[in-house]
Amino acid sequence: KALDLENANSAPTPATILLTKDENSDKREGKWHYCSVIGMFRYLQQTTRPDISFAVHQCARFCNDPKKSHEAAVKRIGRYLLGTKDKGIIFDPKNPSFLDCYVDADFAGLYKAEDPEDPVSVKSRTGYALMYAGSPLLWSTKLQSEIALSTTEAEYIALSQSMRDLIPTRELLIKASKCLKYEISEESKSISTVFEDNNGALELAKCPRMRPRTKHIAVKYHHFRDQVVDGKVKAEGINTNDQIADIFTKPLVPVKFQALRKRLLGW
């Protein structure tokens, strides 16, 4: 209602393009409050609709000075939600109670779209989802604070950031299961699997020592290596086409978006 889209056609995806500052574009014309609508979308994104995370985050970056292109992108999210307003997260109690993580990064994704003199244009994006019993438990999409120098570094930073949520969440689930007398299999208690589609990042995660070509990567990103060495976290490769976290890092064509959404949300 806030966007006056009640009679509009629905959209198959929440985003089609990477948004830029678009400084030479005209000011937006809509009478609705841009920041208020973004706030509504963020509430949905953080609670029951992880599928709009990327689209909402990139629109939220331009709250200070939204242009026509940003307004159009917000309306597209609205049209996508219009066609899926009866949807949410599907929890299947029959699924095994494993806590896994899918993580991905888009290396310098804005470089060809944004002004090359803008430092933001070379920042990479992290996206990940923690899945419990096959359903999303926690998810995130964000620009990395430091500039990665390669695809491997961007993927490794994303892997490290996802571990900051995965490791404490796993400990919390184990403690909660004891308090609530909820059965968790011994295998799921001892091991969580992180799915990463970059071989270089996987090698770095499994290697307990620094290497000359990657020693520039900040020490703070190596915090999880002990968990991998001890076997508490297993880092495994995954085909890019099956990488659920891809939905959090870039706009996708309808066929791929809907295939990944099916794996993420069950519909």
XYZ file of C-alpha atoms in Angstrom:
267
model
C 0.000 0.000 0.000
C 2.822 2.415 0.826
C 4.075 2.072 -2.756
C 0.580 2.093 -4.301
C 1.249 -1.201 -6.082
C -1.936 -3.072 -5.205
C -2.955 -3.359 -8.862
C 0.557 -3.737 -10.289
C 1.948 -6.822 -11.995
C 4.181 -9.029 -9.867
C 7.906 -9.479 -10.592
C 9.727 -12.856 -10.747
C 12.799 -11.585 -8.863
C 13.420 -8.763 -6.353
C 16.361 -7.272 -8.296
C 17.625 -7.194 -11.878
C 20.621 -4.837 -11.786
C 23.445 -3.676 -9.538
C 22.545 -0.243 -8.196
C 25.028 2.631 -8.280
C 24.964 6.158 -6.873
C 23.632 7.301 -10.265
C 24.619 10.898 -9.446
C 23.684 12.279 -12.869
C 20.148 10.895 -12.697
C 17.028 12.852 -11.742
C 15.686 12.954 -8.210
C 12.979 10.442 -7.398
C 9.377 11.584 -7.926
C 7.392 9.339 -5.585
C 5.560 10.906 -2.646
C 6.146 7.906 -0.391
C 8.943 8.029 2.175
C 11.928 6.091 0.814
C 13.557 5.339 4.190
C 10.280 4.206 5.761
C 9.664 1.689 2.988
C 13.245 0.431 3.270
C 12.656 -0.009 7.010
C 9.554 -2.123 6.317
C 11.456 -4.248 3.819
C 14.371 -4.689 6.229
C 11.991 -6.016 8.877
C 10.709 -8.619 6.420
C 14.211 -9.429 5.210
C 15.505 -10.013 8.722
C 12.605 -12.167 9.894
C 10.952 -14.320 7.234
C 12.150 -13.250 3.780
C 15.885 -13.834 3.269
C 15.244 -13.974 -0.477
C 14.992 -10.161 -0.639
C 18.149 -9.541 1.414
C 20.450 -8.504 -1.420
C 17.864 -6.290 -3.119
C 16.959 -4.503 0.122
C 20.571 -3.996 1.183
C 21.610 -2.386 -2.070
C 18.579 -0.055 -1.995
C 19.307 0.866 1.631
C 22.743 2.182 0.649
C 21.114 5.177 -1.043
C 18.711 6.384 1.644
C 20.490 9.753 1.881
C 19.965 10.708 -1.756
C 17.703 8.285 -3.646
C 17.386 8.709 -7.414
C 14.841 7.479 -9.934
C 16.777 4.241 -10.455
C 16.720 3.532 -6.719
C 13.006 4.286 -6.569
C 12.395 1.842 -9.426
C 14.440 -0.822 -7.618
C 12.391 -0.383 -4.432
C 9.178 -0.701 -6.429
C 10.462 -3.910 -7.993
C 10.983 -5.403 -4.532
C 7.392 -4.404 -3.779
C 6.120 -6.081 -6.961
C 8.097 -9.225 -6.138
C 6.587 -9.327 -2.645
C 3.139 -8.718 -4.127
C 3.405 -11.993 -6.027
C 4.797 -13.925 -3.047
C 2.932 -12.303 -0.148
C 1.676 -15.673 1.103
C 5.188 -17.136 1.279
C 7.799 -17.409 4.018
C 10.202 -19.941 5.487
C 9.166 -23.607 5.398
C 10.397 -25.746 8.298
C 10.307 -29.503 7.756
C 10.559 -31.493 11.036
C 11.521 -34.611 9.070
C 14.859 -33.118 7.954
C 18.036 -34.208 9.815
C 19.049 -31.661 12.466
C 22.357 -30.560 10.939
C 23.668 -26.994 11.212
C 25.384 -26.101 7.933
C 26.506 -22.891 6.287
C 26.565 -21.730 2.670
C 28.891 -18.812 2.003
C 29.792 -16.817 -1.099
C 31.421 -13.541 -2.139
C 31.175 -11.254 -5.148
C 34.693 -9.916 -5.778
C 34.733 -6.152 -6.541
C 31.230 -6.544 -7.933
C 30.606 -2.826 -8.449
C 33.874 -2.102 -10.268
C 32.418 -1.835 -13.781
C 29.134 -0.340 -12.617
C 30.222 2.375 -10.171
C 32.630 5.298 -10.636
C 36.105 3.636 -10.674
C 37.458 6.473 -8.520
C 35.006 5.612 -5.746
C 36.589 3.201 -3.205
C 33.221 1.452 -2.807
C 33.453 0.258 -6.417
C 36.232 -2.190 -5.537
C 34.681 -3.551 -2.361
C 33.486 -7.143 -2.405
C 30.206 -8.432 -1.029
C 29.760 -11.213 1.520
C 26.663 -13.386 1.584
C 25.900 -16.417 3.715
C 23.103 -18.472 5.229
C 23.159 -20.770 8.257
C 20.819 -23.675 7.595
C 19.387 -25.798 10.403
C 17.497 -28.941 9.413
C 17.413 -27.630 5.853
C 15.832 -24.267 6.745
C 17.478 -20.844 7.081
C 18.271 -19.936 10.674
C 20.438 -16.868 10.126
C 21.546 -15.001 7.006
C 23.515 -11.943 5.992
C 24.554 -9.826 3.022
C 26.993 -6.932 3.347
C 29.890 -5.138 1.709
C 33.240 -6.146 3.128
C 34.901 -3.384 5.154
C 38.360 -4.093 3.718
C 39.290 -4.204 0.040
C 40.139 -7.746 -1.047
C 42.949 -8.127 -3.596
C 41.679 -11.308 -5.238
C 38.667 -13.554 -5.574
C 40.262 -16.017 -3.156
C 40.772 -13.313 -0.536
C 37.193 -12.044 -0.908
C 35.848 -15.586 -0.549
C 38.088 -16.276 2.453
C 36.965 -13.079 4.204
C 33.340 -14.107 3.580
C 34.115 -17.581 4.934
C 35.654 -16.066 8.060
C 32.720 -13.695 8.594
C 30.230 -16.557 8.336
C 32.192 -18.512 10.944
C 31.675 -15.700 13.455
C 28.001 -16.661 13.399
C 28.286 -20.393 12.778
C 30.600 -21.284 15.690
C 28.647 -19.568 18.521
C 25.313 -20.629 17.007
C 26.407 -24.258 17.069
C 27.442 -23.969 20.721
C 24.124 -22.299 21.546
C 22.135 -25.069 19.845
C 24.019 -27.756 21.756
C 23.379 -26.021 25.094
C 19.733 -25.326 24.228
C 19.167 -28.967 23.286
C 20.373 -30.036 26.735
C 18.133 -27.532 28.532
C 15.074 -28.349 26.419
C 15.843 -32.084 26.253
C 15.767 -31.872 22.469
C 17.476 -34.707 20.619
C 20.383 -33.710 18.350
C 22.386 -36.417 16.609
C 25.966 -36.953 17.767
C 27.253 -36.166 14.273
C 25.484 -32.790 14.148
C 26.809 -31.968 17.631
C 30.387 -32.605 16.600
C 30.531 -31.337 13.003
C 29.076 -28.451 10.997
C 29.756 -28.216 7.266
C 30.553 -24.974 5.474
C 29.961 -25.036 1.721
C 32.297 -22.805 -0.306
C 32.670 -22.755 -4.097
C 36.210 -21.302 -4.268
C 39.052 -23.829 -4.109
C 41.619 -21.234 -3.037
C 39.542 -20.204 -0.025
C 39.035 -23.861 0.907
C 42.795 -24.478 0.794
C 43.430 -21.467 3.015
C 40.811 -22.627 5.505
C 42.360 -26.085 5.774
C 45.989 -24.899 5.923
C 47.144 -24.279 9.536
C 50.082 -22.067 8.507
C 50.609 -18.760 6.708
C 51.723 -18.825 3.085
C 53.894 -16.149 1.410
C 51.288 -15.265 -1.225
C 48.458 -14.885 1.290
C 50.234 -13.615 4.403
C 48.833 -10.111 3.749
C 45.346 -11.305 4.695
C 44.531 -9.892 8.122
C 45.162 -12.269 11.013
C 41.635 -11.585 12.303
C 40.238 -13.622 9.404
C 42.135 -16.785 10.453
C 40.310 -17.137 13.785
C 38.367 -20.261 12.775
C 41.254 -22.452 11.571
C 41.490 -24.339 14.878
C 37.856 -25.390 14.451
C 38.678 -26.837 11.016
C 41.872 -28.563 12.199
C 40.041 -30.060 15.194
C 37.295 -31.378 12.914
C 34.484 -29.379 14.511
C 33.882 -27.520 11.252
C 34.267 -29.184 7.869
C 34.926 -26.952 4.846
C 33.692 -28.536 1.629
C 33.518 -27.486 -1.994
C 30.221 -27.030 -3.784
C 29.239 -26.463 -7.398
C 28.606 -22.779 -8.105
C 25.154 -23.608 -9.475
C 24.230 -25.178 -6.122
C 25.628 -22.369 -3.965
C 22.619 -21.063 -2.048
C 24.578 -18.022 -0.833
C 24.779 -16.734 -4.422
C 21.296 -15.319 -3.832
C 22.799 -12.912 -1.258
C 25.595 -11.457 -3.401
C 24.192 -10.361 -6.761
C 21.034 -10.023 -8.878
C 20.225 -13.301 -10.616
C 18.166 -14.267 -13.651
C 14.729 -15.693 -12.748
C 15.566 -19.354 -13.455
C 18.649 -19.402 -11.215
C 17.072 -17.207 -8.540
C 14.018 -19.430 -8.257
C 16.135 -22.605 -8.173
C 18.240 -21.271 -5.287
C 15.154 -19.897 -3.517
C 13.656 -23.379 -3.651
C 16.711 -24.764 -1.858
C 16.754 -21.893 0.638
C 13.068 -21.540 1.484
C 11.402 -24.668 0.154
C 9.189 -22.985 -2.482
